[in-house]
Short mmCIF file of N, CA and C in Angstrom, two decimals:
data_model
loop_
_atom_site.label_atom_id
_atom_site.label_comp_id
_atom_site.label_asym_id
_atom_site.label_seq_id
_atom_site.Cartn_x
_atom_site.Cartn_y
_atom_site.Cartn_z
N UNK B 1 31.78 70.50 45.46
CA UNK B 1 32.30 69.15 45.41
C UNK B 1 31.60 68.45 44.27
N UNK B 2 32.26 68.21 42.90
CA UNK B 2 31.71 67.46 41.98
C UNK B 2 32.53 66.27 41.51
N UNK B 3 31.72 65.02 41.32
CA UNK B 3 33.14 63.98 40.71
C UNK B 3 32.35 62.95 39.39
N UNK B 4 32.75 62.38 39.66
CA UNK B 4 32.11 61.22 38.45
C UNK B 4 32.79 59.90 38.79
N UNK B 5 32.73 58.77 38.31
CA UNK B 5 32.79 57.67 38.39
C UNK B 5 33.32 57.17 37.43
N UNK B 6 34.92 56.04 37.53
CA UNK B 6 35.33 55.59 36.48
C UNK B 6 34.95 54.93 34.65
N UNK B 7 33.66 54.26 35.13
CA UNK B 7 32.65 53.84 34.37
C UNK B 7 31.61 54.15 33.81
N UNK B 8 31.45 54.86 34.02
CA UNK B 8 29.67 56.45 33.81
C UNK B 8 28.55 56.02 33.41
N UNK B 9 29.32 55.22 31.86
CA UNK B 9 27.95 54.98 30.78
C UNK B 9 27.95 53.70 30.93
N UNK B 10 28.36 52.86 31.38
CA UNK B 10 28.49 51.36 31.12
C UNK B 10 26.56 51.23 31.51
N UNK B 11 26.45 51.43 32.96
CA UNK B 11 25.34 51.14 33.38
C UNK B 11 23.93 51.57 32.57
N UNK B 12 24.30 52.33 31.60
CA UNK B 12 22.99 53.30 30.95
C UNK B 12 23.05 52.24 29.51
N UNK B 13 23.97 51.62 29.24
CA UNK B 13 24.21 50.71 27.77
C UNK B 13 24.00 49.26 28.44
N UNK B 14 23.94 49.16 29.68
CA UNK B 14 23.95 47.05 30.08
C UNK B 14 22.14 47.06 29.21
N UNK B 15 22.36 45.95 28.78
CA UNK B 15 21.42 45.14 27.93
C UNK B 15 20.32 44.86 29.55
N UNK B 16 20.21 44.73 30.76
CA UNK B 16 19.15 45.17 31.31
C UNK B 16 18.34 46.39 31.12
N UNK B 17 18.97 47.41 30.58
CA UNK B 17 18.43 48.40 30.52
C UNK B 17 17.84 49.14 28.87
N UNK B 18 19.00 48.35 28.07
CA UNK B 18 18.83 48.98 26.81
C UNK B 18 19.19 47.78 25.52
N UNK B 19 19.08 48.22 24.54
CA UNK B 19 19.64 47.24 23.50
C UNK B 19 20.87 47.57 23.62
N UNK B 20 21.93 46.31 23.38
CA UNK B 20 23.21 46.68 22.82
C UNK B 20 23.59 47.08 21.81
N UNK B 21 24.43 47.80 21.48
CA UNK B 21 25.04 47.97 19.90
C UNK B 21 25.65 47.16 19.43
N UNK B 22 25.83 45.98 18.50
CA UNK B 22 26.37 45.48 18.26
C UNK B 22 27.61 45.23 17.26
N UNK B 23 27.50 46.57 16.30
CA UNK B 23 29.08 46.80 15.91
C UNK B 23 28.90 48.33 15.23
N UNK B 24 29.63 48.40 14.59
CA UNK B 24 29.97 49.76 13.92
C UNK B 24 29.25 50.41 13.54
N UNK B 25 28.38 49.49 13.00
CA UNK B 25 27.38 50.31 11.95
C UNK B 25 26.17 51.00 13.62
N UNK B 26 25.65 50.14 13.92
CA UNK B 26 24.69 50.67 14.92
C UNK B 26 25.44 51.13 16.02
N UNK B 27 26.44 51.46 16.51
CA UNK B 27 27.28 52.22 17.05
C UNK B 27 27.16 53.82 16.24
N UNK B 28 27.52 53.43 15.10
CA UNK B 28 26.92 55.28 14.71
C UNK B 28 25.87 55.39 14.22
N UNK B 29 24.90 54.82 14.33
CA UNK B 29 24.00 55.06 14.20
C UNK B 29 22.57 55.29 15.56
N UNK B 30 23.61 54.87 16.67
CA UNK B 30 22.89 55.08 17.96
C UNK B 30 23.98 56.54 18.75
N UNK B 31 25.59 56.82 17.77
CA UNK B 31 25.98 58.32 17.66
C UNK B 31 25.03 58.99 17.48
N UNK B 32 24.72 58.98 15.92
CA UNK B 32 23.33 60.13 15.01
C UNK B 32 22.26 60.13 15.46
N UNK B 33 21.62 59.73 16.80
CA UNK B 33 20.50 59.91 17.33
C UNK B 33 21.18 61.16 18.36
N UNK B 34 21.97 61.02 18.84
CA UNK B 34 22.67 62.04 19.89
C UNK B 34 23.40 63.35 19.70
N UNK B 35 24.12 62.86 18.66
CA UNK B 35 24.79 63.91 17.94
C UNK B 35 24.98 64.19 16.16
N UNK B 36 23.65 64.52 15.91
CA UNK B 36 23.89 64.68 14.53
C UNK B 36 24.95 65.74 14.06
N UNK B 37 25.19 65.05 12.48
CA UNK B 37 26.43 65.69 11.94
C UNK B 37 27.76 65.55 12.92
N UNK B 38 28.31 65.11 14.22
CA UNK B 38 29.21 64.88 14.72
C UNK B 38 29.87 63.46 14.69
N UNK B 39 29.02 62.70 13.81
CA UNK B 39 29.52 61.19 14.10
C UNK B 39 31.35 60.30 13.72
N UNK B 40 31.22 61.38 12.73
CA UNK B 40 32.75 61.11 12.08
C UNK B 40 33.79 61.34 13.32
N UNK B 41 33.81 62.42 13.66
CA UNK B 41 34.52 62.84 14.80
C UNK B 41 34.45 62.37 16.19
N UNK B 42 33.22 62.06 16.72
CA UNK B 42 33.16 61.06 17.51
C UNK B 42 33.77 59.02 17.51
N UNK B 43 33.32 58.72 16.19
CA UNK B 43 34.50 57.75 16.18
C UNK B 43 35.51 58.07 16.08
N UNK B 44 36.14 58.78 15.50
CA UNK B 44 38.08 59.21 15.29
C UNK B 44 38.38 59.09 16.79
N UNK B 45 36.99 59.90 17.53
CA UNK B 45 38.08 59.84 19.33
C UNK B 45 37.73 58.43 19.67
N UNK B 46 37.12 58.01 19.85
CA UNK B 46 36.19 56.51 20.65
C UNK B 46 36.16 55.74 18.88
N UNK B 47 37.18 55.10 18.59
CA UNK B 47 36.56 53.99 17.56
C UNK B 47 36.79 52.82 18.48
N UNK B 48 35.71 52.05 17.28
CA UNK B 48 35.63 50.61 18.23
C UNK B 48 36.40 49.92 18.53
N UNK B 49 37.58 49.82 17.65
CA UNK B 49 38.86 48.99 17.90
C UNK B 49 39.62 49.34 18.65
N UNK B 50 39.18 50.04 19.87
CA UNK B 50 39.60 50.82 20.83
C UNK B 50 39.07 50.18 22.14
N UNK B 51 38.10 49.66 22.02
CA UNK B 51 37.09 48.87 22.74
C UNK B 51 36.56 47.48 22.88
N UNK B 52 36.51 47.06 24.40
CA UNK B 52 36.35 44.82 23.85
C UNK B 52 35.10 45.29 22.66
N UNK B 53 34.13 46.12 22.53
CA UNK B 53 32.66 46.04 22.01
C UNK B 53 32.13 47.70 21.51
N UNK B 54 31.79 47.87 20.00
CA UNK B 54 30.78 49.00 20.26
C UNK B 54 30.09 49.21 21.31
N UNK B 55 29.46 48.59 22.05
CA UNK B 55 28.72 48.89 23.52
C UNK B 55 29.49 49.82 24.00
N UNK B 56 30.91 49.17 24.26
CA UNK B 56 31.52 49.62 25.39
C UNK B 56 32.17 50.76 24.53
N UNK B 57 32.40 51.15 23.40
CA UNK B 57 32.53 52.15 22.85
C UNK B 57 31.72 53.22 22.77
N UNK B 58 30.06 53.04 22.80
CA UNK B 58 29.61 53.95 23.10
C UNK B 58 29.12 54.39 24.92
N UNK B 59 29.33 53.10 25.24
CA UNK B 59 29.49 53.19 27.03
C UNK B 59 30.41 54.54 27.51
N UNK B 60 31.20 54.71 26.67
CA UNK B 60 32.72 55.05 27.29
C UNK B 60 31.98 56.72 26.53
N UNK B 61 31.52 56.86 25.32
CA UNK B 61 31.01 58.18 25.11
C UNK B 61 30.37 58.81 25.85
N UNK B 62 29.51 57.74 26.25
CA UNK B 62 28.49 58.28 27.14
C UNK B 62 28.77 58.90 28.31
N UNK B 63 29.58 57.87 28.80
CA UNK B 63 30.10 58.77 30.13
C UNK B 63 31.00 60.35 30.15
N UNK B 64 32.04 60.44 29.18
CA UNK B 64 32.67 61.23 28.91
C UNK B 64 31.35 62.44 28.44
N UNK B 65 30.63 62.09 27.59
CA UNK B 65 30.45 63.68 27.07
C UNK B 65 29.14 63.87 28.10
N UNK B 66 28.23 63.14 28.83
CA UNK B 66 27.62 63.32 29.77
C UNK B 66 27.96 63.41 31.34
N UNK B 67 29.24 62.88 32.11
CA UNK B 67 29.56 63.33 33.24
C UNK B 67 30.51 63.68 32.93
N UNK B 68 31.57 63.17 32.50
CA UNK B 68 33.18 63.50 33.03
C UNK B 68 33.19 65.18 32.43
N UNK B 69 32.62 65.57 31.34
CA UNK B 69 33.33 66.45 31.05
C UNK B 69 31.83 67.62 31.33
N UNK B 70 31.28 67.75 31.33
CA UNK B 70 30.08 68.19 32.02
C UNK B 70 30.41 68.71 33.67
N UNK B 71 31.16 67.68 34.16
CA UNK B 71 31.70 67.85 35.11
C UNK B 71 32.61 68.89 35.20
N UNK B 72 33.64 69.15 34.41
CA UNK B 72 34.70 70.06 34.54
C UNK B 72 34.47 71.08 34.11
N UNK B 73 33.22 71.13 33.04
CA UNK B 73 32.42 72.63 32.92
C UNK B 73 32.31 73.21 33.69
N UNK B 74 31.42 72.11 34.97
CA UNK B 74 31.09 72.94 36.07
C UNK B 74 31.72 73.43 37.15
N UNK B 75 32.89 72.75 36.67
CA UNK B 75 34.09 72.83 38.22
C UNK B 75 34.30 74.26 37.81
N UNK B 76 34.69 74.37 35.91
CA UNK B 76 34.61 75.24 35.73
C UNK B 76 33.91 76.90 36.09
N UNK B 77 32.99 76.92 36.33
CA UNK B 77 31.93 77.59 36.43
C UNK B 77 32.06 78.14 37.50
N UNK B 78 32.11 77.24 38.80
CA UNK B 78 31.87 77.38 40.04
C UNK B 78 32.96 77.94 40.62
N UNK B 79 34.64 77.27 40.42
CA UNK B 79 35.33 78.39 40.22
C UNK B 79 35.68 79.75 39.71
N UNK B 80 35.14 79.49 38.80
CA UNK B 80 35.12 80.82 38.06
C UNK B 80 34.36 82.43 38.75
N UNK B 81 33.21 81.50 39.69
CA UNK B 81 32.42 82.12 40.47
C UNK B 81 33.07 82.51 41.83
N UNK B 82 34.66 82.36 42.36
CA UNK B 82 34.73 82.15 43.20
C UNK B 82 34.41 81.42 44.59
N UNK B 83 33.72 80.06 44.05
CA UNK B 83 33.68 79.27 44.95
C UNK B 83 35.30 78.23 45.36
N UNK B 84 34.84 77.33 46.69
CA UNK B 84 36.11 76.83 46.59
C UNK B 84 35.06 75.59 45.90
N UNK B 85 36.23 74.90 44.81
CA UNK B 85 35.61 74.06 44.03
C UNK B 85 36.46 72.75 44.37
N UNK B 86 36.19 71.35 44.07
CA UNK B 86 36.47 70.11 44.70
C UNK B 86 36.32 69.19 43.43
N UNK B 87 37.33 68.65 42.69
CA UNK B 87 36.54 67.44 42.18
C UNK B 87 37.31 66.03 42.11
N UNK B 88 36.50 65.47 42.23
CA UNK B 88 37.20 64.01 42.23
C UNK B 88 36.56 62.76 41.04
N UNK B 89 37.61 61.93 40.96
CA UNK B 89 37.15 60.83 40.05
C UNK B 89 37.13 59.80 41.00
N UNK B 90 35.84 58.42 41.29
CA UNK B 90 35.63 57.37 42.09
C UNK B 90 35.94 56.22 41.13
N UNK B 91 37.42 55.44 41.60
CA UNK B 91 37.33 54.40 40.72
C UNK B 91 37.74 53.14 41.71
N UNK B 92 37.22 52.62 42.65
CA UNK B 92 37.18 51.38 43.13
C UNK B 92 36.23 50.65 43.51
N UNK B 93 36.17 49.64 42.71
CA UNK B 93 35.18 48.51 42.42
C UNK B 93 34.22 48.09 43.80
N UNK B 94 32.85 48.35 43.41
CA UNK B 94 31.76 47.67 44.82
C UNK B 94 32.24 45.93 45.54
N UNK B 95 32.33 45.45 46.18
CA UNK B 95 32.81 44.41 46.65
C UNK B 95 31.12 43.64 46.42
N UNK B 96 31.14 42.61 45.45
CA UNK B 96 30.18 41.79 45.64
C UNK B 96 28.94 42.52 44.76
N UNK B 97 29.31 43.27 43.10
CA UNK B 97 28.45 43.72 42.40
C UNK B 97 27.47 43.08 41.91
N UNK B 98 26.85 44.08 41.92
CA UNK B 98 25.28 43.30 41.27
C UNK B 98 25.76 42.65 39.72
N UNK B 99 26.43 43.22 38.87
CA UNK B 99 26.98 43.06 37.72
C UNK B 99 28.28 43.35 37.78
N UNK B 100 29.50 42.56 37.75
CA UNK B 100 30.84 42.27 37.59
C UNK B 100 31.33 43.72 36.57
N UNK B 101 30.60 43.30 35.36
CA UNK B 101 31.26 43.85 33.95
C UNK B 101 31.21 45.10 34.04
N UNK B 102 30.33 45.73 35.04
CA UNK B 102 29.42 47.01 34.84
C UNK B 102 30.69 47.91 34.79
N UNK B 103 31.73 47.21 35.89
CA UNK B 103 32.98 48.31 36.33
C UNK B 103 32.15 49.22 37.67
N UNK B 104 33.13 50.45 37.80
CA UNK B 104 32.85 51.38 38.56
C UNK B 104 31.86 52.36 37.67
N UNK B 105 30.37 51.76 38.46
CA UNK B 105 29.25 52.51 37.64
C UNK B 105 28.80 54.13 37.91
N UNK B 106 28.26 54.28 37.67
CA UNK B 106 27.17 55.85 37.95
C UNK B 106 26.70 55.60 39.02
N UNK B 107 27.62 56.14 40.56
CA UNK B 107 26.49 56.03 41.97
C UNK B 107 27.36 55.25 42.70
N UNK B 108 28.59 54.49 42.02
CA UNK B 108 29.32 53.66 43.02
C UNK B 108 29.66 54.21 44.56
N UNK B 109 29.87 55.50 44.59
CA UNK B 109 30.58 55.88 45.23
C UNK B 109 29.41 56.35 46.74
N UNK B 110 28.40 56.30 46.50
CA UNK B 110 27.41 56.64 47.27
C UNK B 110 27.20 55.64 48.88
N UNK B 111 27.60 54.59 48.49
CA UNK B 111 27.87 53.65 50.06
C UNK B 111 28.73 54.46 50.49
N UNK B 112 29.79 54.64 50.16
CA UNK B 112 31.11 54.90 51.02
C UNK B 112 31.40 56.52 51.24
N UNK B 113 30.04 57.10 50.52
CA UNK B 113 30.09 58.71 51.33
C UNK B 113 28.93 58.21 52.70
N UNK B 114 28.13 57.38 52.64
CA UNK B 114 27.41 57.80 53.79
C UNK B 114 27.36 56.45 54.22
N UNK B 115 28.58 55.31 54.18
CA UNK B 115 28.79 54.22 55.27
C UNK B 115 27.88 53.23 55.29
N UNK B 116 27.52 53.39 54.49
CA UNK B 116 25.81 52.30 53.90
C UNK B 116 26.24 51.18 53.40
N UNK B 117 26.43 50.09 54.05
CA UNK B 117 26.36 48.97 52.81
C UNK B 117 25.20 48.45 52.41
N UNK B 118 23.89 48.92 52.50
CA UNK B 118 22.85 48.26 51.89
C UNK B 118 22.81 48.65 50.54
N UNK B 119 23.24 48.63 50.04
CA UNK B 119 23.32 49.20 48.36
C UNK B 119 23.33 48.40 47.40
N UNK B 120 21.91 48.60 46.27
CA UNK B 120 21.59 47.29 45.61
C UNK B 120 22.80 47.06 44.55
N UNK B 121 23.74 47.76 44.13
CA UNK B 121 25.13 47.31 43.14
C UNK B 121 25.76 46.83 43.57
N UNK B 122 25.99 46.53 44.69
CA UNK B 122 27.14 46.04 45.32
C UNK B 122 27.55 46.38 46.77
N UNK B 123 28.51 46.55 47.36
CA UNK B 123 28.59 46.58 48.51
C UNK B 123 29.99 47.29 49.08
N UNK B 124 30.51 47.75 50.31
CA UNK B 124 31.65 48.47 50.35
C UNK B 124 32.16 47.44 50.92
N UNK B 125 32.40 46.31 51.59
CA UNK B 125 33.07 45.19 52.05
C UNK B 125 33.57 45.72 53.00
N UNK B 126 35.07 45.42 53.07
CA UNK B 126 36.43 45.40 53.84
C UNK B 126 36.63 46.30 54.17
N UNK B 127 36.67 47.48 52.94
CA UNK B 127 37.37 48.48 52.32
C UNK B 127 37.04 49.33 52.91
N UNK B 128 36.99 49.51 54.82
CA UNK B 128 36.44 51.05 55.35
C UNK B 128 37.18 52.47 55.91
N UNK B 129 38.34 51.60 55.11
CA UNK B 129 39.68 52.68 55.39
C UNK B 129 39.00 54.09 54.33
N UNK B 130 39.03 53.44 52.63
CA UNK B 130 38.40 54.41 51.95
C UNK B 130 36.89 55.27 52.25
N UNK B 131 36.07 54.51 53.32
CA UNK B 131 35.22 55.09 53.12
C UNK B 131 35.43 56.36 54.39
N UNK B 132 36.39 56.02 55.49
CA UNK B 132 36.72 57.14 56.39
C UNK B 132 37.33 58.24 55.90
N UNK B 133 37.88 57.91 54.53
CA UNK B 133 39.24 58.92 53.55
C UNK B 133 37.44 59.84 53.20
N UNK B 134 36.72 59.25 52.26
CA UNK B 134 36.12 60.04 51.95
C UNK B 134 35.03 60.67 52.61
N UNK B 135 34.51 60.20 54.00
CA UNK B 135 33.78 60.91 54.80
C UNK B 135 34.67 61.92 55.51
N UNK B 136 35.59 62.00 55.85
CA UNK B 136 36.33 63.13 56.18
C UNK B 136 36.60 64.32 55.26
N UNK B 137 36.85 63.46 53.52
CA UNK B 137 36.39 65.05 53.36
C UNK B 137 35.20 65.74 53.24
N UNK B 138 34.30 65.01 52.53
CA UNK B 138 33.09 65.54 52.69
C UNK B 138 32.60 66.26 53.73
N UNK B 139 32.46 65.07 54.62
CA UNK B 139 32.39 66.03 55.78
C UNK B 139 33.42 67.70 56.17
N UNK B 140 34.32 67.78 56.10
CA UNK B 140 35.68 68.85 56.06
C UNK B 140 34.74 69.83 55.04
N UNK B 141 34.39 69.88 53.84
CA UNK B 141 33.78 70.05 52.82
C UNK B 141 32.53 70.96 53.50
N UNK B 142 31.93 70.54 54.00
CA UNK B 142 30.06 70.39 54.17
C UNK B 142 30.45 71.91 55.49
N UNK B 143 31.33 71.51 56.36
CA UNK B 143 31.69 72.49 57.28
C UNK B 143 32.48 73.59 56.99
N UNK B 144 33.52 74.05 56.32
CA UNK B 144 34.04 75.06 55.53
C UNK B 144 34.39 75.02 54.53
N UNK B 145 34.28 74.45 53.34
CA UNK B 145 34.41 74.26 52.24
C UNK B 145 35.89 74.20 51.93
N UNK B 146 36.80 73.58 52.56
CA UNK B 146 37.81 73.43 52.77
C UNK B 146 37.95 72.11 52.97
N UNK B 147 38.69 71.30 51.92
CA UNK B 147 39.55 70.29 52.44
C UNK B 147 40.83 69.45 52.68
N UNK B 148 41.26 69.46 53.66
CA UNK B 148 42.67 68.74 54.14
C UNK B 148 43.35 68.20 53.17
N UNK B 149 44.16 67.98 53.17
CA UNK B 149 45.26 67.45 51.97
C UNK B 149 44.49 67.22 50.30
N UNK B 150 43.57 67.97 50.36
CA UNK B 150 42.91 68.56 49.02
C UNK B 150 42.79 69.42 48.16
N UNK B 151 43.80 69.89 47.27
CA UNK B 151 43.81 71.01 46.82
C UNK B 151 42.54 71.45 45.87
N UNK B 152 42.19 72.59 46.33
CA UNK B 152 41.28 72.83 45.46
C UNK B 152 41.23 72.66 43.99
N UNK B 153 40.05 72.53 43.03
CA UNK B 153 40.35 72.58 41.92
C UNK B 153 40.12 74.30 41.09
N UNK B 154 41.26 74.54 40.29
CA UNK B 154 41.45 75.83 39.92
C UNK B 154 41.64 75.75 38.10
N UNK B 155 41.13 76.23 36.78
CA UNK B 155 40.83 76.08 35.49
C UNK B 155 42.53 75.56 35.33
N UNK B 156 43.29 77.08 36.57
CA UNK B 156 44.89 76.64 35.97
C UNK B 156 45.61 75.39 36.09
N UNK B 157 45.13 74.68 37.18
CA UNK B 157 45.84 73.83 37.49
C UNK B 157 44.94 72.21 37.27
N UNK B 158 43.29 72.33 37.49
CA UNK B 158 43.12 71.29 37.48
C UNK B 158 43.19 69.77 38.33
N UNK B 159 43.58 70.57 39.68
CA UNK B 159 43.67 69.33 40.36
C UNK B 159 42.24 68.42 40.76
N UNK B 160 42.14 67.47 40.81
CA UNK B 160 41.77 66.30 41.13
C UNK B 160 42.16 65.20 42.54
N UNK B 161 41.04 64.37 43.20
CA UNK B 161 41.35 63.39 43.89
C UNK B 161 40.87 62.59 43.17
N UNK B 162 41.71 61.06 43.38
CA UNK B 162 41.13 59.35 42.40
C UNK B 162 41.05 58.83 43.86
N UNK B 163 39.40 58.36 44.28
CA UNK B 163 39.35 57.76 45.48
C UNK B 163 39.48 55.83 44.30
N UNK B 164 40.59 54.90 44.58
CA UNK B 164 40.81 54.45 44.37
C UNK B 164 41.04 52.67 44.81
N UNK B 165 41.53 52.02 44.76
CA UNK B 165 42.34 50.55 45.53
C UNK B 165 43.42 51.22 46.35
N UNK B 166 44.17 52.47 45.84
CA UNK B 166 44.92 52.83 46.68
C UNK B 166 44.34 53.76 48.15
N UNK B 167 43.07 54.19 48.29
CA UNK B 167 42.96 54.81 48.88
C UNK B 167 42.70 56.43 48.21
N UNK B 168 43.11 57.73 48.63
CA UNK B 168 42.63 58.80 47.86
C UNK B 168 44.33 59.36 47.53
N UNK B 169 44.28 59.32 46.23
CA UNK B 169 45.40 60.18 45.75
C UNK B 169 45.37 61.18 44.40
N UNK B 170 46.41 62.23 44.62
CA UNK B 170 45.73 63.62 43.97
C UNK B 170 46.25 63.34 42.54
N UNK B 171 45.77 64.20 41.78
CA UNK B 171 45.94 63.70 40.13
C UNK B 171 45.58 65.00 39.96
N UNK B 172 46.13 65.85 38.33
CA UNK B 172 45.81 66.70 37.63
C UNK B 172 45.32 66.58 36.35
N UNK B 173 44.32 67.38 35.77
CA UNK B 173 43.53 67.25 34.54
C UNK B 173 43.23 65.98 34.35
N UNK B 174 42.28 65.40 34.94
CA UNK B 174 41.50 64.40 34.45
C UNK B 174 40.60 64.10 33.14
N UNK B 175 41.06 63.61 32.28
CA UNK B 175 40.78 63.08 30.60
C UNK B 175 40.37 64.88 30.07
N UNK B 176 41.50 65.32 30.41
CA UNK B 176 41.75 66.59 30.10
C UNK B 176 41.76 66.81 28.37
N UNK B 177 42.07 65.83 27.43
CA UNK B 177 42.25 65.96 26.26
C UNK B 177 41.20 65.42 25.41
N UNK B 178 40.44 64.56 26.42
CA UNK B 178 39.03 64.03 26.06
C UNK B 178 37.90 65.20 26.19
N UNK B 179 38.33 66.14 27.70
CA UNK B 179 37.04 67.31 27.69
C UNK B 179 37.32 68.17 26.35
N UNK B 180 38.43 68.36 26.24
CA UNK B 180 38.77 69.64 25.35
C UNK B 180 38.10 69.26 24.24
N UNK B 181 37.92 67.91 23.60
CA UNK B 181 37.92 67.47 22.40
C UNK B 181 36.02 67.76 22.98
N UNK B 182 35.31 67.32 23.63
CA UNK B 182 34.07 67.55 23.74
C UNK B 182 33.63 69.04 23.97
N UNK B 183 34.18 69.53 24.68
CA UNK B 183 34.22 71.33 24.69
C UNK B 183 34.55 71.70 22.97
N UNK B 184 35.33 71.53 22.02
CA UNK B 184 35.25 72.20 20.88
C UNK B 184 34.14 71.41 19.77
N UNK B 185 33.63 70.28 19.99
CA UNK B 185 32.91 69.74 19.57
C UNK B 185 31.65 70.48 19.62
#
């Protein structure tokens, strides 16, 4: 069972934690600390005018080439190994965040696997329909590695769950054209 979170990097770039980038120039130039010689190509995918902010331009790198697609390596992998493999993307907002802007951060999803609302980002509110969607599978998960209206994830097919506003619904290849582009990178 591996997933990631709509937002990834936002939380690793908030100006509590780090300097911001403030445009282009220190946007690749906080690239070329990470990825030398790749910087050209990394803006072509993520340029800023793509984004309210360089921040959030390199927010959005961050997450991608450190979870999202890291992630599907490993889904990779683990299938590959014959495990049954699981992955999901968490994209609905903490009720009552510590930071509004942050979005759906790195960890959102951690109240509503284990029913906790003491959680310093925010909180699961209302919303305990989703958190029964996703303790059932986990749980389903944890006991035979099998889960209910979850198709496994397989290299061919790629399926996915988006635990969401809607509740949990299935999706295939998730920023599938974004991993590829970080896999040949």
């Amino acid at each position: 069972l591996i997933g990631t979170n709509k937002d990834e990097g936002t939380l690793f770039h908030a100006p509590i934690y780090a300097k911001a980038v403030a445009d282009e120039t220190e946007y690749r130039a906080a690239l070329a600390v990470r990825f030398p010689g790749k910087v050209d190509a990394i803006v072509a995918q993520y340029p800023v005018a793509s984004y309210p902010s360089a921040n959030d331009a390199l927010a959005a790198v961050t997450g991608d080439a450190f979870f999202v697609c890291p992630a599907r390596r490993t889904a990779r992998i683990a299938e590959g190994a014959g495990n049954a493999t699981f992955v999901y993307s968490f994209e609905h907002a903490l009720e009552h965040p510590f930071v509004s802007v942050f979005g759906v951060v790195h960890s959102s999803e951690i109240p509503f696997v284990f029913g906790n609302d003491n959680y310093p980002l925010g909180s699961i509110g209302t919303d305990t329909a989703l958190v029964d969607q996703i303790q059932t599978f986990w749980t389903s998960f944890a006991i035979d590695d099998v889960v209910q209206d979850w198709p496994p994830w397989t290299d061919e097919f790629r399926t996915y769950e988006q635990f969401g506003d809607a509740g949990a619904t299935g999706g295939q290849d998730y920023k599938g054209a974004v991993c590829d582009f970080w896999d040949a990178l």
